[in-house]
mmCIF file of C-alpha atoms in Angstrom:
data_model
loop_
_atom_site.group_PDB
_atom_site.id
_atom_site.type_symbol
_atom_site.label_atom_id
_atom_site.label_comp_id
_atom_site.label_asym_id
_atom_site.label_seq_id
_atom_site.Cartn_x
_atom_site.Cartn_y
_atom_site.Cartn_z
ATOM 1 C CA MET B 9 20.844 19.529 -17.086
ATOM 2 C CA LEU B 10 19.694 16.649 -19.297
ATOM 3 C CA ARG B 11 16.028 17.274 -18.476
ATOM 4 C CA TRP B 12 16.381 20.927 -19.491
ATOM 5 C CA PHE B 13 18.006 19.877 -22.768
ATOM 6 C CA VAL B 14 15.207 17.402 -23.523
ATOM 7 C CA PHE B 15 12.545 19.951 -22.576
ATOM 8 C CA VAL B 16 14.041 22.661 -24.796
ATOM 9 C CA LEU B 17 14.391 20.198 -27.677
ATOM 10 C CA VAL B 18 10.767 19.061 -27.477
ATOM 11 C CA TYR B 19 9.461 22.610 -27.065
ATOM 12 C CA GLY B 20 11.578 23.738 -30.025
ATOM 13 C CA ILE B 21 10.270 20.966 -32.280
ATOM 14 C CA LEU B 22 6.656 21.718 -31.353
ATOM 15 C CA SER B 23 7.132 25.450 -31.885
ATOM 16 C CA PHE B 24 8.899 25.005 -35.235
ATOM 17 C CA TYR B 25 6.152 22.702 -36.497
ATOM 18 C CA VAL B 26 3.375 25.127 -35.563
ATOM 19 C CA LEU B 27 5.270 28.142 -36.913
ATOM 20 C CA GLN B 28 5.386 26.501 -40.330
ATOM 21 C CA ALA B 29 1.604 26.521 -40.359
ATOM 22 C CA LEU B 30 1.672 30.205 -39.427
ATOM 23 C CA ARG B 31 3.992 30.865 -42.339
ATOM 24 C CA THR B 32 1.432 29.169 -44.592
ATOM 25 C CA VAL B 33 -1.460 31.406 -43.564
ATOM 26 C CA THR B 34 0.218 34.822 -43.650
ATOM 27 C CA ARG B 35 2.098 36.739 -46.308
ATOM 28 C CA TYR B 36 3.694 38.996 -43.701
ATOM 29 C CA GLN B 37 7.016 37.627 -42.548
ATOM 30 C CA TRP B 38 7.095 39.917 -39.515
ATOM 31 C CA VAL B 39 4.111 38.010 -38.045
ATOM 32 C CA TYR B 40 6.054 34.770 -38.293
ATOM 33 C CA TYR B 41 9.186 36.242 -36.724
ATOM 34 C CA LEU B 42 7.213 37.986 -33.978
ATOM 35 C CA ALA B 43 5.492 34.719 -33.031
ATOM 36 C CA ALA B 44 8.856 32.947 -32.996
ATOM 37 C CA ALA B 45 10.376 35.653 -30.796
ATOM 38 C CA VAL B 46 7.503 35.559 -28.283
ATOM 39 C CA SER B 47 7.646 31.758 -28.128
ATOM 40 C CA LEU B 48 11.381 31.921 -27.456
ATOM 41 C CA LEU B 49 10.916 34.642 -24.829
ATOM 42 C CA VAL B 50 8.330 32.537 -22.968
ATOM 43 C CA LEU B 51 10.689 29.560 -22.980
ATOM 44 C CA CYS B 52 13.689 31.569 -21.781
ATOM 45 C CA ASN B 53 11.690 33.213 -18.993
ATOM 46 C CA PHE B 54 10.466 29.821 -17.798
ATOM 47 C CA ILE B 55 13.994 28.391 -17.742
ATOM 48 C CA TYR B 56 15.351 31.466 -15.974
ATOM 49 C CA GLN B 57 12.674 31.507 -13.270
ATOM 50 C CA PHE B 58 12.892 27.802 -12.470
ATOM 51 C CA ALA B 59 16.648 27.325 -12.887
ATOM 52 C CA PHE B 60 18.172 30.651 -11.857
ATOM 53 C CA GLY B 61 15.401 32.740 -10.249
ATOM 54 C CA ASP B 62 15.312 34.195 -6.743
ATOM 55 C CA THR B 63 13.319 31.250 -5.340
ATOM 56 C CA PRO B 64 14.995 28.023 -6.456
ATOM 57 C CA GLY B 65 13.487 24.657 -5.613
ATOM 58 C CA ARG B 66 9.824 23.913 -4.971
ATOM 59 C CA VAL B 67 8.710 27.351 -3.787
ATOM 60 C CA LEU B 68 6.294 28.806 -6.338
ATOM 61 C CA SER B 69 6.846 32.568 -6.367
ATOM 62 C CA ARG B 70 4.657 34.893 -8.428
ATOM 63 C CA PRO B 71 7.282 35.205 -11.212
ATOM 64 C CA LYS B 72 7.541 31.429 -11.339
ATOM 65 C CA SER B 73 3.760 31.037 -11.471
ATOM 66 C CA TYR B 74 3.406 33.490 -14.331
ATOM 67 C CA ALA B 75 6.326 31.912 -16.206
ATOM 68 C CA PHE B 76 4.546 28.575 -15.855
ATOM 69 C CA GLY B 77 1.190 30.082 -16.851
ATOM 70 C CA PHE B 78 2.478 31.629 -20.077
ATOM 71 C CA LEU B 79 4.348 28.456 -20.976
ATOM 72 C CA LEU B 80 1.206 26.411 -20.338
ATOM 73 C CA ALA B 81 -0.805 28.694 -22.634
ATOM 74 C CA PHE B 82 1.736 28.333 -25.448
ATOM 75 C CA LEU B 83 1.971 24.576 -25.015
ATOM 76 C CA ALA B 84 -1.824 24.286 -25.133
ATOM 77 C CA PHE B 85 -1.844 26.318 -28.363
ATOM 78 C CA GLU B 86 0.872 24.160 -29.923
ATOM 79 C CA LEU B 87 -0.562 20.808 -28.905
ATOM 80 C CA ILE B 88 -4.085 21.571 -30.152
ATOM 81 C CA ALA B 89 -2.709 22.930 -33.416
ATOM 82 C CA ILE B 90 -0.456 19.911 -33.881
ATOM 83 C CA VAL B 91 -3.326 17.444 -33.419
ATOM 84 C CA PHE B 92 -5.115 19.098 -36.341
ATOM 85 C CA LEU B 93 -2.092 19.878 -38.498
ATOM 86 C CA PHE B 94 -0.483 16.470 -38.078
ATOM 87 C CA SER B 95 -3.602 14.717 -39.353
ATOM 88 C CA GLU B 96 -3.439 16.880 -42.491
ATOM 89 C CA ASP B 97 0.282 16.234 -42.945
ATOM 90 C CA LEU B 98 -0.302 12.507 -42.547
ATOM 91 C CA PHE B 99 -2.893 12.715 -45.314
ATOM 92 C CA ARG B 100 -0.402 14.620 -47.467
ATOM 93 C CA VAL B 101 2.262 11.943 -46.970
ATOM 94 C CA VAL B 102 -0.174 9.144 -47.757
ATOM 95 C CA SER B 103 -1.430 10.983 -50.840
ATOM 96 C CA GLY B 104 2.113 11.594 -52.103
ATOM 97 C CA ALA B 105 3.027 7.955 -51.556
ATOM 98 C CA TYR B 106 -0.106 6.802 -53.379
ATOM 99 C CA TYR B 107 0.683 8.921 -56.441
ATOM 100 C CA LYS B 108 4.254 7.597 -56.440
ATOM 101 C CA ILE B 109 3.175 3.958 -56.184
ATOM 102 C CA SER B 110 0.407 4.352 -58.773
ATOM 103 C CA GLY B 111 2.869 5.831 -61.245
ATOM 104 C CA SER B 112 1.020 9.108 -61.456
ATOM 105 C CA SER B 113 4.270 10.965 -60.863
ATOM 106 C CA ASP B 114 7.877 10.233 -61.730
ATOM 107 C CA ALA B 115 9.105 11.749 -58.469
ATOM 108 C CA PHE B 116 7.671 11.592 -55.004
ATOM 109 C CA THR B 117 6.095 14.951 -54.114
ATOM 110 C CA LEU B 118 3.824 16.080 -51.341
ATOM 111 C CA PRO B 119 0.647 18.032 -52.030
ATOM 112 C CA ALA B 120 0.924 21.586 -50.727
ATOM 113 C CA ARG B 121 -0.436 22.238 -47.292
ATOM 114 C CA ARG B 122 -3.802 23.883 -47.731
ATOM 115 C CA ARG B 123 -3.996 27.359 -46.298
ATOM 116 C CA PHE B 124 -7.577 27.170 -45.043
ATOM 117 C CA LEU B 125 -6.865 23.954 -43.091
ATOM 118 C CA SER B 126 -3.912 25.636 -41.412
ATOM 119 C CA LEU B 127 -6.187 28.545 -40.581
ATOM 120 C CA ILE B 128 -8.723 26.182 -39.001
ATOM 121 C CA GLY B 129 -6.052 24.389 -36.984
ATOM 122 C CA LEU B 130 -4.525 27.602 -35.690
ATOM 123 C CA GLY B 131 -7.975 29.037 -35.051
ATOM 124 C CA LEU B 132 -8.969 26.058 -32.909
ATOM 125 C CA ALA B 133 -5.713 26.341 -31.015
ATOM 126 C CA THR B 134 -6.464 29.935 -30.041
ATOM 127 C CA ILE B 135 -9.443 28.751 -27.945
ATOM 128 C CA PRO B 136 -7.459 27.123 -25.089
ATOM 129 C CA PHE B 137 -4.692 29.689 -25.568
ATOM 130 C CA GLY B 138 -7.091 32.584 -25.084
ATOM 131 C CA ALA B 139 -8.906 30.818 -22.242
ATOM 132 C CA LEU B 140 -5.686 30.302 -20.299
ATOM 133 C CA LEU B 141 -4.653 33.919 -20.781
ATOM 134 C CA TYR B 142 -8.127 35.080 -19.710
ATOM 135 C CA GLY B 143 -7.893 32.836 -16.668
ATOM 136 C CA MET B 144 -4.683 34.610 -15.657
ATOM 137 C CA TYR B 145 -6.086 38.078 -16.285
ATOM 138 C CA LYS B 146 -9.671 37.829 -15.011
ATOM 139 C CA GLY B 147 -10.713 34.261 -14.256
ATOM 140 C CA LYS B 148 -8.792 33.920 -10.996
ATOM 141 C CA TYR B 149 -10.884 36.701 -9.453
ATOM 142 C CA ASN B 150 -14.218 35.699 -10.995
ATOM 143 C CA TYR B 151 -15.788 34.923 -7.607
ATOM 144 C CA LYS B 152 -18.995 32.910 -7.495
ATOM 145 C CA VAL B 153 -21.371 32.502 -4.558
ATOM 146 C CA LEU B 154 -22.772 28.962 -4.661
ATOM 147 C CA LYS B 155 -25.793 28.311 -2.468
ATOM 148 C CA TYR B 156 -27.087 24.971 -1.199
ATOM 149 C CA SER B 157 -29.884 23.878 1.126
ATOM 150 C CA LEU B 158 -29.433 20.574 2.981
ATOM 151 C CA GLU B 159 -32.130 18.765 4.952
ATOM 152 C CA PHE B 160 -31.549 16.563 7.995
ATOM 153 C CA ASP B 161 -33.966 14.494 10.068
ATOM 154 C CA ASP B 162 -32.132 15.138 13.320
ATOM 155 C CA LEU B 163 -31.131 18.772 12.945
ATOM 156 C CA PRO B 164 -31.828 20.541 16.264
ATOM 157 C CA ASP B 165 -34.953 22.660 15.898
ATOM 158 C CA ALA B 166 -33.271 25.958 16.751
ATOM 159 C CA PHE B 167 -30.841 25.471 13.843
ATOM 160 C CA ASP B 168 -33.519 25.173 11.171
ATOM 161 C CA GLY B 169 -32.477 27.851 8.643
ATOM 162 C CA TYR B 170 -28.971 28.172 10.077
ATOM 163 C CA GLN B 171 -26.658 29.605 7.422
ATOM 164 C CA ILE B 172 -22.990 28.701 6.916
ATOM 165 C CA THR B 173 -20.459 30.426 4.693
ATOM 166 C CA GLN B 174 -17.392 28.395 3.734
ATOM 167 C CA ILE B 175 -14.197 29.571 2.069
ATOM 168 C CA SER B 176 -11.090 27.509 1.494
ATOM 169 C CA ASP B 177 -7.600 27.569 -0.003
ATOM 170 C CA VAL B 178 -6.862 31.282 0.203
ATOM 171 C CA HIS B 179 -3.190 30.840 -0.815
ATOM 172 C CA SER B 180 -2.420 34.442 0.054
ATOM 173 C CA GLY B 181 1.116 34.185 -1.311
ATOM 174 C CA SER B 182 -0.334 34.146 -4.829
ATOM 175 C CA PHE B 183 -2.454 37.309 -4.564
ATOM 176 C CA ASP B 184 -1.535 40.243 -6.811
ATOM 177 C CA ASN B 185 -4.587 42.529 -6.778
ATOM 178 C CA ARG B 186 -5.742 44.024 -3.485
ATOM 179 C CA LYS B 187 -8.874 45.602 -4.937
ATOM 180 C CA GLU B 188 -10.151 42.213 -6.110
ATOM 181 C CA ILE B 189 -9.452 40.589 -2.740
ATOM 182 C CA GLU B 190 -11.212 43.423 -0.940
ATOM 183 C CA TYR B 191 -14.228 42.812 -3.173
ATOM 184 C CA ALA B 192 -14.174 39.087 -2.386
ATOM 185 C CA VAL B 193 -13.901 39.570 1.388
ATOM 186 C CA ASP B 194 -16.788 42.035 1.242
ATOM 187 C CA LEU B 195 -18.768 39.476 -0.773
ATOM 188 C CA VAL B 196 -18.255 36.935 2.010
ATOM 189 C CA ASN B 197 -19.571 39.378 4.601
ATOM 190 C CA GLN B 198 -22.536 40.300 2.413
ATOM 191 C CA GLN B 199 -23.899 36.773 2.846
ATOM 192 C CA ASN B 200 -24.724 37.644 6.482
ATOM 193 C CA SER B 201 -24.279 34.040 7.544
ATOM 194 C CA ASP B 202 -24.528 32.810 11.118
ATOM 195 C CA VAL B 203 -21.007 31.413 10.991
ATOM 196 C CA ILE B 204 -17.977 31.412 8.685
ATOM 197 C CA PHE B 205 -15.722 28.381 8.216
ATOM 198 C CA PHE B 206 -12.285 28.467 6.604
ATOM 199 C CA THR B 207 -11.052 25.021 5.596
ATOM 200 C CA GLY B 208 -7.291 25.388 5.230
ATOM 201 C CA ASP B 209 -4.345 26.604 3.147
ATOM 202 C CA LEU B 210 -4.160 30.207 4.251
ATOM 203 C CA VAL B 211 -0.667 30.493 2.723
ATOM 204 C CA ASN B 212 1.412 28.803 0.059
ATOM 205 C CA ASN B 213 4.352 28.156 2.361
ATOM 206 C CA LYS B 214 5.220 30.923 4.825
ATOM 207 C CA THR B 215 3.325 32.966 7.389
ATOM 208 C CA GLU B 216 4.849 36.177 6.011
ATOM 209 C CA GLU B 217 2.737 35.739 2.845
ATOM 210 C CA MET B 218 -0.391 36.473 4.880
ATOM 211 C CA GLN B 219 0.948 39.526 6.691
ATOM 212 C CA PRO B 220 -0.116 42.083 4.021
ATOM 213 C CA TRP B 221 -3.631 40.599 3.969
ATOM 214 C CA ALA B 222 -4.230 39.900 7.651
ATOM 215 C CA SER B 223 -5.968 43.203 8.401
ATOM 216 C CA LEU B 224 -8.320 42.649 5.478
ATOM 217 C CA PHE B 225 -9.296 39.094 6.404
ATOM 218 C CA SER B 226 -9.723 40.133 10.028
ATOM 219 C CA THR B 227 -12.813 42.053 8.852
ATOM 220 C CA LEU B 228 -14.621 38.764 8.191
ATOM 221 C CA GLU B 229 -17.458 38.559 10.660
ATOM 222 C CA ALA B 230 -20.411 36.380 11.537
ATOM 223 C CA LYS B 231 -22.733 36.197 14.537
ATOM 224 C CA ASP B 232 -21.269 32.926 15.811
ATOM 225 C CA GLY B 233 -17.686 33.616 14.765
ATOM 226 C CA VAL B 234 -15.062 32.557 12.227
ATOM 227 C CA PHE B 235 -13.549 29.087 12.623
ATOM 228 C CA SER B 236 -10.577 27.646 10.760
ATOM 229 C CA ILE B 237 -8.361 24.601 10.287
ATOM 230 C CA LEU B 238 -4.959 23.971 8.716
ATOM 231 C CA GLY B 239 -4.347 22.699 5.196
ATOM 232 C CA ASN B 240 -1.311 20.878 3.828
ATOM 233 C CA HIS B 241 0.400 24.099 2.670
ATOM 234 C CA ASP B 242 0.101 25.751 6.078
ATOM 235 C CA TYR B 243 2.754 23.486 7.618
ATOM 236 C CA GLY B 244 5.556 24.809 5.396
ATOM 237 C CA ASP B 245 6.461 21.332 4.164
ATOM 238 C CA TYR B 246 7.331 22.560 0.662
ATOM 239 C CA VAL B 247 10.186 24.847 1.729
ATOM 240 C CA ASP B 248 13.815 23.910 2.320
ATOM 241 C CA TRP B 249 14.111 25.537 5.761
ATOM 242 C CA GLU B 250 17.463 26.328 7.310
ATOM 243 C CA SER B 251 16.451 24.364 10.390
ATOM 244 C CA GLU B 252 13.521 22.497 11.903
ATOM 245 C CA GLU B 253 13.317 25.189 14.563
ATOM 246 C CA ILE B 254 12.640 27.886 11.950
ATOM 247 C CA LYS B 255 10.020 25.701 10.287
ATOM 248 C CA PHE B 256 8.346 25.059 13.642
ATOM 249 C CA GLN B 257 8.323 28.769 14.441
ATOM 250 C CA ASN B 258 6.739 29.542 11.072
ATOM 251 C CA LEU B 259 3.793 27.299 11.943
ATOM 252 C CA GLU B 260 3.490 28.784 15.423
ATOM 253 C CA ASP B 261 3.487 32.262 13.880
ATOM 254 C CA LEU B 262 0.687 31.227 11.531
ATOM 255 C CA LYS B 263 -1.403 29.928 14.424
ATOM 256 C CA LEU B 264 -0.886 33.188 16.310
ATOM 257 C CA LEU B 265 -1.695 35.236 13.222
ATOM 258 C CA GLN B 266 -5.013 33.429 12.794
ATOM 259 C CA LYS B 267 -5.843 34.096 16.434
ATOM 260 C CA ASN B 268 -5.035 37.790 16.001
ATOM 261 C CA MET B 269 -7.240 37.867 12.896
ATOM 262 C CA GLY B 270 -10.168 36.640 14.980
ATOM 263 C CA PHE B 271 -10.124 33.073 13.626
ATOM 264 C CA ASP B 272 -10.815 30.269 16.105
ATOM 265 C CA LEU B 273 -8.322 27.678 14.840
ATOM 266 C CA LEU B 274 -9.327 24.069 15.561
ATOM 267 C CA LEU B 275 -6.363 21.731 15.959
ATOM 268 C CA ASN B 276 -7.873 18.276 16.356
ATOM 269 C CA GLU B 277 -10.470 19.696 18.708
ATOM 270 C CA SER B 278 -14.126 20.628 18.914
ATOM 271 C CA ARG B 279 -16.503 23.413 19.876
ATOM 272 C CA TYR B 280 -20.249 23.674 20.379
ATOM 273 C CA LEU B 281 -22.424 26.139 18.480
ATOM 274 C CA GLU B 282 -25.397 26.889 20.707
ATOM 275 C CA LYS B 283 -28.827 28.418 20.169
ATOM 276 C CA GLY B 284 -30.948 28.333 23.293
ATOM 277 C CA LYS B 285 -31.017 24.755 24.577
ATOM 278 C CA ASP B 286 -29.964 23.288 21.219
ATOM 279 C CA LYS B 287 -26.409 22.807 20.025
ATOM 280 C CA ILE B 288 -24.303 21.571 17.127
ATOM 281 C CA ALA B 289 -20.916 19.950 17.563
ATOM 282 C CA LEU B 290 -18.219 21.560 15.431
ATOM 283 C CA VAL B 291 -15.158 19.349 14.921
ATOM 284 C CA GLY B 292 -11.936 20.502 13.269
ATOM 285 C CA VAL B 293 -9.032 18.247 12.331
ATOM 286 C CA GLU B 294 -5.550 19.041 11.153
ATOM 287 C CA ASN B 295 -4.634 18.024 7.620
ATOM 288 C CA TRP B 296 -5.132 14.392 6.678
ATOM 289 C CA GLY B 297 -4.534 13.513 3.045
ATOM 290 C CA ARG B 298 -4.078 10.427 0.948
ATOM 291 C CA GLY B 299 -1.098 9.887 -1.336
ATOM 292 C CA GLY B 300 1.858 11.392 0.472
ATOM 293 C CA PHE B 301 0.107 14.372 2.054
ATOM 294 C CA LYS B 302 0.512 15.096 5.758
ATOM 295 C CA LYS B 303 -1.601 12.941 8.049
ATOM 296 C CA ALA B 304 -1.721 15.078 11.187
ATOM 297 C CA GLY B 305 -5.501 14.858 11.459
ATOM 298 C CA ASP B 306 -6.797 12.817 14.396
ATOM 299 C CA LEU B 307 -10.552 12.372 14.194
ATOM 300 C CA LYS B 308 -10.807 10.432 17.468
ATOM 301 C CA LYS B 309 -8.899 13.095 19.386
ATOM 302 C CA ALA B 310 -10.896 15.895 17.790
ATOM 303 C CA SER B 311 -14.234 14.330 18.737
ATOM 304 C CA ALA B 312 -13.239 13.129 22.206
ATOM 305 C CA THR B 313 -15.348 15.726 24.041
ATOM 306 C CA ILE B 314 -18.545 15.441 21.979
ATOM 307 C CA ALA B 315 -21.372 12.908 22.180
ATOM 308 C CA GLU B 316 -22.226 10.271 19.608
ATOM 309 C CA ASN B 317 -25.778 11.563 19.167
ATOM 310 C CA ASP B 318 -24.739 15.200 18.630
ATOM 311 C CA PHE B 319 -25.440 16.780 15.277
ATOM 312 C CA LYS B 320 -21.931 17.174 13.855
ATOM 313 C CA ILE B 321 -20.177 19.413 11.358
ATOM 314 C CA LEU B 322 -16.596 18.438 10.523
ATOM 315 C CA LEU B 323 -13.930 20.705 9.041
ATOM 316 C CA SER B 324 -11.290 18.645 7.214
ATOM 317 C CA HIS B 325 -9.143 20.128 4.459
ATOM 318 C CA ASP B 326 -8.671 17.119 2.178
ATOM 319 C CA PRO B 327 -11.763 15.268 0.860
ATOM 320 C CA SER B 328 -9.824 11.986 0.729
ATOM 321 C CA HIS B 329 -10.085 12.033 4.544
ATOM 322 C CA TRP B 330 -13.866 11.918 4.248
ATOM 323 C CA GLU B 331 -13.744 9.098 1.711
ATOM 324 C CA ASP B 332 -11.164 6.950 3.538
ATOM 325 C CA ILE B 333 -11.909 7.636 7.218
ATOM 326 C CA VAL B 334 -14.849 9.866 8.100
ATOM 327 C CA ILE B 335 -17.808 8.101 6.471
ATOM 328 C CA HIS B 336 -16.653 4.785 7.972
ATOM 329 C CA ASP B 337 -16.229 6.148 11.500
ATOM 330 C CA ASP B 338 -18.443 4.970 14.361
ATOM 331 C CA TYR B 339 -19.692 8.539 14.721
ATOM 332 C CA HIS B 340 -22.078 9.928 12.138
ATOM 333 C CA TYR B 341 -20.701 13.199 10.751
ATOM 334 C CA HIS B 342 -23.699 14.882 9.182
ATOM 335 C CA LEU B 343 -21.781 17.462 7.153
ATOM 336 C CA THR B 344 -18.090 17.683 6.283
ATOM 337 C CA LEU B 345 -16.567 20.790 4.722
ATOM 338 C CA SER B 346 -13.371 20.414 2.677
ATOM 339 C CA GLY B 347 -11.329 22.073 -0.064
ATOM 340 C CA HIS B 348 -7.834 21.206 -1.277
ATOM 341 C CA THR B 349 -8.572 20.166 -4.891
ATOM 342 C CA HIS B 350 -9.171 23.694 -6.317
ATOM 343 C CA GLY B 351 -11.155 21.808 -8.993
ATOM 344 C CA MET B 352 -7.663 21.893 -10.565
ATOM 345 C CA GLN B 353 -8.554 25.535 -11.454
ATOM 346 C CA PHE B 354 -9.507 24.203 -14.882
ATOM 347 C CA GLY B 355 -12.593 22.482 -16.230
ATOM 348 C CA ILE B 356 -16.044 22.850 -17.675
ATOM 349 C CA GLU B 357 -19.139 23.422 -15.572
ATOM 350 C CA ILE B 358 -22.645 24.049 -16.850
ATOM 351 C CA PRO B 359 -25.027 23.562 -13.905
ATOM 352 C CA GLY B 360 -27.353 20.653 -14.533
ATOM 353 C CA TRP B 361 -25.477 19.607 -17.667
ATOM 354 C CA VAL B 362 -21.717 19.272 -17.401
ATOM 355 C CA LYS B 363 -19.279 19.084 -14.495
ATOM 356 C CA TRP B 364 -15.779 18.010 -15.518
ATOM 357 C CA SER B 365 -12.181 18.623 -14.585
ATOM 358 C CA PRO B 366 -9.055 16.490 -14.966
ATOM 359 C CA VAL B 367 -8.826 16.476 -11.159
ATOM 360 C CA LYS B 368 -11.652 13.890 -11.125
ATOM 361 C CA TRP B 369 -9.034 11.307 -12.105
ATOM 362 C CA ARG B 370 -7.304 11.934 -8.755
ATOM 363 C CA TYR B 371 -10.222 12.735 -6.445
ATOM 364 C CA LYS B 372 -13.635 11.064 -6.524
ATOM 365 C CA TYR B 373 -15.115 13.967 -4.569
ATOM 366 C CA TRP B 374 -13.596 17.097 -6.050
ATOM 367 C CA ALA B 375 -16.145 19.942 -6.157
ATOM 368 C CA GLY B 376 -19.597 20.583 -4.750
ATOM 369 C CA ILE B 377 -22.006 18.543 -2.631
ATOM 370 C CA TYR B 378 -21.837 14.746 -2.367
ATOM 371 C CA GLU B 379 -23.727 12.258 -0.199
ATOM 372 C CA GLU B 380 -22.583 8.843 0.989
ATOM 373 C CA MET B 381 -24.072 6.666 3.705
ATOM 374 C CA GLY B 382 -26.418 9.454 4.769
ATOM 375 C CA GLN B 383 -23.527 11.891 5.257
ATOM 376 C CA TYR B 384 -22.784 15.007 3.197
ATOM 377 C CA ILE B 385 -19.573 16.676 2.101
ATOM 378 C CA ASN B 386 -19.030 19.971 0.343
ATOM 379 C CA VAL B 387 -15.731 20.318 -1.487
ATOM 380 C CA ASN B 388 -15.107 24.027 -1.975
ATOM 381 C CA ARG B 389 -13.370 24.956 -5.252
ATOM 382 C CA GLY B 390 -11.108 27.389 -3.442
ATOM 383 C CA PHE B 391 -10.844 31.123 -2.885
ATOM 384 C CA GLY B 392 -7.346 31.603 -4.303
ATOM 385 C CA PHE B 393 -5.022 29.916 -6.763
ATOM 386 C CA LEU B 394 -1.689 28.140 -6.827
ATOM 387 C CA GLY B 395 0.759 27.076 -9.543
ATOM 388 C CA TYR B 396 -1.063 28.224 -12.665
ATOM 389 C CA PRO B 397 -1.925 31.847 -11.739
ATOM 390 C CA GLY B 398 -5.465 31.713 -13.032
ATOM 391 C CA ARG B 399 -8.724 29.807 -13.330
ATOM 392 C CA VAL B 400 -10.597 28.569 -16.379
ATOM 393 C CA GLY B 401 -14.137 27.237 -15.985
ATOM 394 C CA ILE B 402 -13.651 26.374 -12.308
ATOM 395 C CA TRP B 403 -14.121 29.754 -10.678
ATOM 396 C CA PRO B 404 -13.142 30.851 -7.142
ATOM 397 C CA GLU B 405 -15.922 29.953 -4.767
ATOM 398 C CA ILE B 406 -17.753 31.255 -1.731
ATOM 399 C CA THR B 407 -20.104 28.555 -0.476
ATOM 400 C CA VAL B 408 -23.315 29.310 1.402
ATOM 401 C CA ILE B 409 -25.102 26.336 2.969
ATOM 402 C CA THR B 410 -28.459 26.571 4.725
ATOM 403 C CA LEU B 411 -29.327 23.785 7.167
ATOM 404 C CA ARG B 412 -32.949 22.684 7.158
ATOM 405 C CA LYS B 413 -34.992 20.404 9.379
ATOM 406 C CA LYS B 414 -36.592 17.783 7.192
ATOM 407 C CA ALA B 415 -40.363 18.013 7.375
ATOM 408 C CA LEU B 416 -42.258 15.039 8.762
ATOM 409 C CA THR B 417 -44.358 13.173 6.205
#
């Protein structure tokens, strides 16, 4: 209860401060009262959803996600406005004190807040506010196909030009627009890749979230098949289950569902992709993550039936596995495909110029292609969304990677 009281108090102070600036810039009182009412409504909805809603605890339902998203947008507006407005108010206080000390005025008075500076502050604040609202309305379905070509000295000849499509982090429990998902699935198939890899987090928590979408995702097709692994959310660890037996059954149901969808789920095991006499070893591990995430992945077990000199592709959901374990392994894993980070669903990317997201403070390898010790990883930005029901700057991704045999020089 105390945390809710503190939260409401802080939010109220921030809102009141910003609303005073709004009162400065408009002569129409109804604008001020409307803004105050909307701010209060957003706060009340957030408290209701997280304290009294149908899904208490850690489960992020759609109503909870949208309550969080709207609150985040308002907080972003208030914080940006306050940074600007507070600097002006500080100047006003200093100016008033100076006039008092210098004897220029018999009584201490503050200069009036200037209307145009309030307009600038509020105007700047509308940028993140509008971006976050756009991210909830359109950004989360703004699918991008990102294409890469990677060269390897020891790629088997028959696989020169072999094309991979990777998707990750579907989070089907967050979907709210079937038409957009149909478009995205069709976009995956349009790539006409040789193989499709899905690198974990099919659901937010429960297998039932995927049931309405299973028939759609079962239409994914590639010449050499669709292969998948589990992500941290697939295990149902973020739900307060009635019993361990029910939790176990949920995971078994998810495995069966993937099989029925035509996905070949790799659970610390391997397969061979073959073209004529040449082959590539495909290795898939269960989730292994740093910092409290499940460590069910067993790289040694998964690679037990492949040879050291095989060309290897590894599917591992969390890129921290690659950083901490994979690149230091005795086996050389030529290409690892991961996801997990979502690029935090927020950032700025201008190809060739800027690539930034706050998630970089948690993950060294958080989006795109990286190379270490002669080994590559692609960290997919994710197909779906979780928590904040949108994306800003870091768009949902379909990755297409073409393998090339490096030419002799």
